[in-house]
């Protein structure tokens, strides 16, 4: 294939790679955002649980004594 004939093919192939790379990047970023969102949700649930436990302890006026 001559240089002149191969140019449109190479341009088409480059466009295909560029498009695929753009899609791959978008998928990667969406997965990263979803992971961060889930992590933040889990952290918030842990914090809410800890706050609930603290409120329960304070409201029952429990005093912890040493087992010894």
C-alpha angles and dihedrals in degrees: 000000000000123000091251093052094044095053096078090046092050091047090050091048091049091050089051091051092046091051092047091049091050091052092046091051092049091050092048093050092047091051091048091050092049091050092050091048092051091047091051090049092051091048091051091050090052091050092048090049092050091049090051092051092049091050091050092050093048094046094050092048090224116178116203115219129197114261090224 
